């Protein structure tokens, strides 16, 4: 027997006309919107802290003439900025407000801001931060499941890039040798 598939067209049309001020958020949205906005704001804070840490590392590495490592830090900083922008846009689409306040930023962020004493330290700290991001994005993705596929897919894309970042850093660390 065929499985019951879609809501009938008439009901869909009637539902879509209600609460049009909510834009992309329809009655069919199945996730807990407040919770999703809260965890996306934590992800946003994490990305912002990562941008700041990578920028610091970029300028410090430039100062000690470690050009190729500095370029890697800069590339990561720019990619984390791209993630922050994607997340902020999704929060707005869900009817929330992206939290860019410096106050409490580190508390909202999952990753830490560690300056690092030298190049190897910086790479290690960045790798730790990426590994934290990988685990927390994994949890968010599992939490969202099929309740908010758009946010889930966005986070899956970001997660894939954090995994590349971690791999890049592990390779850098290996080529530089353990301290
Ligand atoms: Fe990121
Ligand atoms: Fe990253």
PDB file of C-alpha atoms and ligand atoms in Angstrom:
ATOM      1  CA  UNK A   1       0.000   0.000   0.000  1.00  0.00           C
ATOM      2  CA  UNK A   2       1.309   3.439  -0.912  1.00  0.00           C
ATOM      3  CA  UNK A   3       2.470   5.554   1.991  1.00  0.00           C
ATOM      4  CA  UNK A   4       0.496   8.740   2.712  1.00  0.00           C
ATOM      5  CA  UNK A   5       2.752  11.390   1.187  1.00  0.00           C
ATOM      6  CA  UNK A   6       1.920  15.085   1.159  1.00  0.00           C
ATOM      7  CA  UNK A   7      -0.549  17.338   2.803  1.00  0.00           C
ATOM      8  CA  UNK A   8      -3.272  17.989   0.224  1.00  0.00           C
ATOM      9  CA  UNK A   9      -2.730  21.037  -1.958  1.00  0.00           C
ATOM     10  CA  UNK A  10      -5.694  22.943  -0.614  1.00  0.00           C
ATOM     11  CA  UNK A  11      -4.468  22.701   2.983  1.00  0.00           C
ATOM     12  CA  UNK A  12      -0.928  23.635   1.923  1.00  0.00           C
ATOM     13  CA  UNK A  13      -2.231  26.741   0.186  1.00  0.00           C
ATOM     14  CA  UNK A  14      -4.367  27.801   3.118  1.00  0.00           C
ATOM     15  CA  UNK A  15      -1.500  27.265   5.571  1.00  0.00           C
ATOM     16  CA  UNK A  16       0.960  29.251   3.459  1.00  0.00           C
ATOM     17  CA  UNK A  17      -1.325  32.295   3.593  1.00  0.00           C
ATOM     18  CA  UNK A  18      -1.263  32.391   7.385  1.00  0.00           C
ATOM     19  CA  UNK A  19       1.502  34.311   9.161  1.00  0.00           C
ATOM     20  CA  UNK A  20       3.162  35.440   5.947  1.00  0.00           C
ATOM     21  CA  UNK A  21       5.206  37.883   8.069  1.00  0.00           C
ATOM     22  CA  UNK A  22       7.223  34.873   9.211  1.00  0.00           C
ATOM     23  CA  UNK A  23       8.741  34.563   5.744  1.00  0.00           C
ATOM     24  CA  UNK A  24      10.639  31.293   5.344  1.00  0.00           C
ATOM     25  CA  UNK A  25       9.373  29.906   8.648  1.00  0.00           C
ATOM     26  CA  UNK A  26       6.132  28.051   7.933  1.00  0.00           C
ATOM     27  CA  UNK A  27       3.787  25.937  10.053  1.00  0.00           C
ATOM     28  CA  UNK A  28       5.623  22.962   8.645  1.00  0.00           C
ATOM     29  CA  UNK A  29       8.887  24.010  10.347  1.00  0.00           C
ATOM     30  CA  UNK A  30       9.490  21.176  12.744  1.00  0.00           C
ATOM     31  CA  UNK A  31      12.443  22.235  14.842  1.00  0.00           C
ATOM     32  CA  UNK A  32      12.315  24.258  18.051  1.00  0.00           C
ATOM     33  CA  UNK A  33      13.113  27.634  16.534  1.00  0.00           C
ATOM     34  CA  UNK A  34      14.391  29.299  19.726  1.00  0.00           C
ATOM     35  CA  UNK A  35      16.788  26.442  20.377  1.00  0.00           C
ATOM     36  CA  UNK A  36      18.007  26.428  16.785  1.00  0.00           C
ATOM     37  CA  UNK A  37      18.637  30.190  16.902  1.00  0.00           C
ATOM     38  CA  UNK A  38      20.490  29.785  20.200  1.00  0.00           C
ATOM     39  CA  UNK A  39      22.782  27.040  18.923  1.00  0.00           C
ATOM     40  CA  UNK A  40      23.382  28.922  15.668  1.00  0.00           C
ATOM     41  CA  UNK A  41      24.414  31.940  17.754  1.00  0.00           C
ATOM     42  CA  UNK A  42      26.885  29.716  19.608  1.00  0.00           C
ATOM     43  CA  UNK A  43      28.223  28.562  16.242  1.00  0.00           C
ATOM     44  CA  UNK A  44      28.453  32.209  15.141  1.00  0.00           C
ATOM     45  CA  UNK A  45      30.452  33.098  18.275  1.00  0.00           C
ATOM     46  CA  UNK A  46      32.729  30.109  17.662  1.00  0.00           C
ATOM     47  CA  UNK A  47      33.430  31.261  14.105  1.00  0.00           C
ATOM     48  CA  UNK A  48      34.110  34.850  15.188  1.00  0.00           C
ATOM     49  CA  UNK A  49      36.572  33.680  17.868  1.00  0.00           C
ATOM     50  CA  UNK A  50      38.261  31.519  15.221  1.00  0.00           C
ATOM     51  CA  UNK A  51      38.544  34.495  12.843  1.00  0.00           C
ATOM     52  CA  UNK A  52      40.164  36.567  15.608  1.00  0.00           C
ATOM     53  CA  UNK A  53      42.576  33.805  16.613  1.00  0.00           C
ATOM     54  CA  UNK A  54      43.618  33.042  13.038  1.00  0.00           C
ATOM     55  CA  UNK A  55      44.101  36.772  12.322  1.00  0.00           C
ATOM     56  CA  UNK A  56      46.321  37.138  15.362  1.00  0.00           C
ATOM     57  CA  UNK A  57      48.313  34.083  14.251  1.00  0.00           C
ATOM     58  CA  UNK A  58      48.534  35.385  10.692  1.00  0.00           C
ATOM     59  CA  UNK A  59      50.059  38.700  11.733  1.00  0.00           C
ATOM     60  CA  UNK A  60      52.380  37.126  14.308  1.00  0.00           C
ATOM     61  CA  UNK A  61      53.603  34.479  11.841  1.00  0.00           C
ATOM     62  CA  UNK A  62      54.141  37.184   9.206  1.00  0.00           C
ATOM     63  CA  UNK A  63      56.341  38.975  11.738  1.00  0.00           C
ATOM     64  CA  UNK A  64      58.585  35.945  12.184  1.00  0.00           C
ATOM     65  CA  UNK A  65      58.838  35.374   8.438  1.00  0.00           C
ATOM     66  CA  UNK A  66      56.882  32.157   8.306  1.00  0.00           C
ATOM     67  CA  UNK A  67      55.193  33.071   5.041  1.00  0.00           C
ATOM     68  CA  UNK A  68      53.602  29.783   4.021  1.00  0.00           C
ATOM     69  CA  UNK A  69      52.176  29.096   7.471  1.00  0.00           C
ATOM     70  CA  UNK A  70      50.972  32.696   7.683  1.00  0.00           C
ATOM     71  CA  UNK A  71      49.148  32.258   4.370  1.00  0.00           C
ATOM     72  CA  UNK A  72      47.442  29.144   5.708  1.00  0.00           C
ATOM     73  CA  UNK A  73      46.296  31.078   8.798  1.00  0.00           C
ATOM     74  CA  UNK A  74      44.968  33.880   6.605  1.00  0.00           C
ATOM     75  CA  UNK A  75      43.079  31.493   4.361  1.00  0.00           C
ATOM     76  CA  UNK A  76      41.481  29.825   7.381  1.00  0.00           C
ATOM     77  CA  UNK A  77      40.588  33.231   8.876  1.00  0.00           C
ATOM     78  CA  UNK A  78      38.789  34.179   5.668  1.00  0.00           C
ATOM     79  CA  UNK A  79      36.955  30.874   5.480  1.00  0.00           C
ATOM     80  CA  UNK A  80      35.830  31.158   9.125  1.00  0.00           C
ATOM     81  CA  UNK A  81      34.544  34.636   8.267  1.00  0.00           C
ATOM     82  CA  UNK A  82      32.545  33.113   5.434  1.00  0.00           C
ATOM     83  CA  UNK A  83      31.063  30.575   7.848  1.00  0.00           C
ATOM     84  CA  UNK A  84      30.125  33.348  10.298  1.00  0.00           C
ATOM     85  CA  UNK A  85      28.316  35.201   7.496  1.00  0.00           C
ATOM     86  CA  UNK A  86      26.404  32.104   6.377  1.00  0.00           C
ATOM     87  CA  UNK A  87      25.307  31.379   9.949  1.00  0.00           C
ATOM     88  CA  UNK A  88      24.251  34.996  10.606  1.00  0.00           C
ATOM     89  CA  UNK A  89      22.169  35.020   7.413  1.00  0.00           C
ATOM     90  CA  UNK A  90      20.422  31.787   8.411  1.00  0.00           C
ATOM     91  CA  UNK A  91      19.614  33.169  11.877  1.00  0.00           C
ATOM     92  CA  UNK A  92      17.898  36.158  10.249  1.00  0.00           C
ATOM     93  CA  UNK A  93      16.051  33.861   7.836  1.00  0.00           C
ATOM     94  CA  UNK A  94      14.699  31.992  10.865  1.00  0.00           C
ATOM     95  CA  UNK A  95      13.412  35.254  12.326  1.00  0.00           C
ATOM     96  CA  UNK A  96      16.185  35.590  14.895  1.00  0.00           C
ATOM     97  CA  UNK A  97      18.948  38.111  15.506  1.00  0.00           C
ATOM     98  CA  UNK A  98      22.629  37.267  15.049  1.00  0.00           C
ATOM     99  CA  UNK A  99      24.594  38.080  18.186  1.00  0.00           C
ATOM    100  CA  UNK A 100      27.765  39.966  17.247  1.00  0.00           C
ATOM    101  CA  UNK A 101      28.247  41.474  20.692  1.00  0.00           C
ATOM    102  CA  UNK A 102      31.846  41.302  21.961  1.00  0.00           C
ATOM    103  CA  UNK A 103      30.355  40.979  25.439  1.00  0.00           C
ATOM    104  CA  UNK A 104      30.210  37.309  26.385  1.00  0.00           C
ATOM    105  CA  UNK A 105      31.652  36.269  23.021  1.00  0.00           C
ATOM    106  CA  UNK A 106      34.088  33.788  24.562  1.00  0.00           C
ATOM    107  CA  UNK A 107      31.373  32.330  26.748  1.00  0.00           C
ATOM    108  CA  UNK A 108      29.084  31.713  23.783  1.00  0.00           C
ATOM    109  CA  UNK A 109      31.945  30.318  21.689  1.00  0.00           C
ATOM    110  CA  UNK A 110      32.855  26.668  21.953  1.00  0.00           C
ATOM    111  CA  UNK A 111      36.421  27.202  20.715  1.00  0.00           C
ATOM    112  CA  UNK A 112      38.975  29.151  22.755  1.00  0.00           C
ATOM    113  CA  UNK A 113      41.146  32.134  21.932  1.00  0.00           C
ATOM    114  CA  UNK A 114      44.737  31.115  22.642  1.00  0.00           C
ATOM    115  CA  UNK A 115      47.518  33.308  21.288  1.00  0.00           C
ATOM    116  CA  UNK A 116      50.293  30.724  21.392  1.00  0.00           C
ATOM    117  CA  UNK A 117      53.961  31.320  22.185  1.00  0.00           C
ATOM    118  CA  UNK A 118      55.486  30.334  18.861  1.00  0.00           C
ATOM    119  CA  UNK A 119      54.538  28.934  15.479  1.00  0.00           C
ATOM    120  CA  UNK A 120      54.147  25.319  16.619  1.00  0.00           C
ATOM    121  CA  UNK A 121      52.018  26.466  19.557  1.00  0.00           C
ATOM    122  CA  UNK A 122      49.802  28.507  17.262  1.00  0.00           C
ATOM    123  CA  UNK A 123      49.256  25.570  14.918  1.00  0.00           C
ATOM    124  CA  UNK A 124      48.477  23.270  17.864  1.00  0.00           C
ATOM    125  CA  UNK A 125      45.961  25.709  19.323  1.00  0.00           C
ATOM    126  CA  UNK A 126      44.272  26.119  15.946  1.00  0.00           C
ATOM    127  CA  UNK A 127      44.097  22.367  15.547  1.00  0.00           C
ATOM    128  CA  UNK A 128      42.516  22.009  18.991  1.00  0.00           C
ATOM    129  CA  UNK A 129      39.955  24.689  18.094  1.00  0.00           C
ATOM    130  CA  UNK A 130      39.119  22.924  14.821  1.00  0.00           C
ATOM    131  CA  UNK A 131      38.645  19.643  16.663  1.00  0.00           C
ATOM    132  CA  UNK A 132      36.280  21.353  19.097  1.00  0.00           C
ATOM    133  CA  UNK A 133      34.342  22.828  16.158  1.00  0.00           C
ATOM    134  CA  UNK A 134      34.184  19.425  14.444  1.00  0.00           C
ATOM    135  CA  UNK A 135      32.639  17.798  17.505  1.00  0.00           C
ATOM    136  CA  UNK A 136      30.194  20.590  18.218  1.00  0.00           C
ATOM    137  CA  UNK A 137      29.018  20.830  14.599  1.00  0.00           C
ATOM    138  CA  UNK A 138      28.568  17.058  14.573  1.00  0.00           C
ATOM    139  CA  UNK A 139      26.317  17.330  17.626  1.00  0.00           C
ATOM    140  CA  UNK A 140      24.302  20.179  16.138  1.00  0.00           C
ATOM    141  CA  UNK A 141      23.812  18.235  12.909  1.00  0.00           C
ATOM    142  CA  UNK A 142      22.559  15.181  14.794  1.00  0.00           C
ATOM    143  CA  UNK A 143      20.274  17.389  16.900  1.00  0.00           C
ATOM    144  CA  UNK A 144      18.708  19.017  13.814  1.00  0.00           C
ATOM    145  CA  UNK A 145      18.197  15.714  12.017  1.00  0.00           C
ATOM    146  CA  UNK A 146      15.272  16.126   9.634  1.00  0.00           C
ATOM    147  CA  UNK A 147      13.634  18.912  11.621  1.00  0.00           C
ATOM    148  CA  UNK A 148      15.526  21.739   9.885  1.00  0.00           C
ATOM    149  CA  UNK A 149      17.259  20.346   6.785  1.00  0.00           C
ATOM    150  CA  UNK A 150      18.398  23.778   5.568  1.00  0.00           C
ATOM    151  CA  UNK A 151      20.329  24.584   8.751  1.00  0.00           C
ATOM    152  CA  UNK A 152      21.573  21.013   8.861  1.00  0.00           C
ATOM    153  CA  UNK A 153      22.932  21.131   5.307  1.00  0.00           C
ATOM    154  CA  UNK A 154      24.616  24.465   5.968  1.00  0.00           C
ATOM    155  CA  UNK A 155      26.315  23.036   9.045  1.00  0.00           C
ATOM    156  CA  UNK A 156      27.325  19.902   7.136  1.00  0.00           C
ATOM    157  CA  UNK A 157      29.092  22.099   4.574  1.00  0.00           C
ATOM    158  CA  UNK A 158      30.859  24.030   7.322  1.00  0.00           C
ATOM    159  CA  UNK A 159      31.801  20.808   9.133  1.00  0.00           C
ATOM    160  CA  UNK A 160      33.431  19.447   5.978  1.00  0.00           C
ATOM    161  CA  UNK A 161      35.583  22.564   5.782  1.00  0.00           C
ATOM    162  CA  UNK A 162      36.575  22.393   9.468  1.00  0.00           C
ATOM    163  CA  UNK A 163      37.725  18.841   8.810  1.00  0.00           C
ATOM    164  CA  UNK A 164      39.887  20.108   5.944  1.00  0.00           C
ATOM    165  CA  UNK A 165      41.289  22.805   8.226  1.00  0.00           C
ATOM    166  CA  UNK A 166      42.170  20.217  10.868  1.00  0.00           C
ATOM    167  CA  UNK A 167      43.851  18.053   8.266  1.00  0.00           C
ATOM    168  CA  UNK A 168      45.862  21.021   6.919  1.00  0.00           C
ATOM    169  CA  UNK A 169      47.038  21.875  10.420  1.00  0.00           C
ATOM    170  CA  UNK A 170      47.935  18.277  11.311  1.00  0.00           C
ATOM    171  CA  UNK A 171      50.008  18.104   8.104  1.00  0.00           C
ATOM    172  CA  UNK A 172      51.731  21.399   8.935  1.00  0.00           C
ATOM    173  CA  UNK A 173      52.487  20.181  12.415  1.00  0.00           C
ATOM    174  CA  UNK A 174      53.919  16.915  11.107  1.00  0.00           C
ATOM    175  CA  UNK A 175      56.171  18.681   8.604  1.00  0.00           C
ATOM    176  CA  UNK A 176      57.459  21.051  11.270  1.00  0.00           C
ATOM    177  CA  UNK A 177      58.243  18.250  13.680  1.00  0.00           C
ATOM    178  CA  UNK A 178      57.134  17.956  17.289  1.00  0.00           C
ATOM    179  CA  UNK A 179      58.397  20.542  19.705  1.00  0.00           C
TER     180      UNK A 179
HETATM  181 FE1  LIG B   1      34.496  27.722  10.461  1.00  0.00          FE
HETATM  182 FE1  LIG B   2      38.053  25.969  10.674  1.00  0.00          FE
END
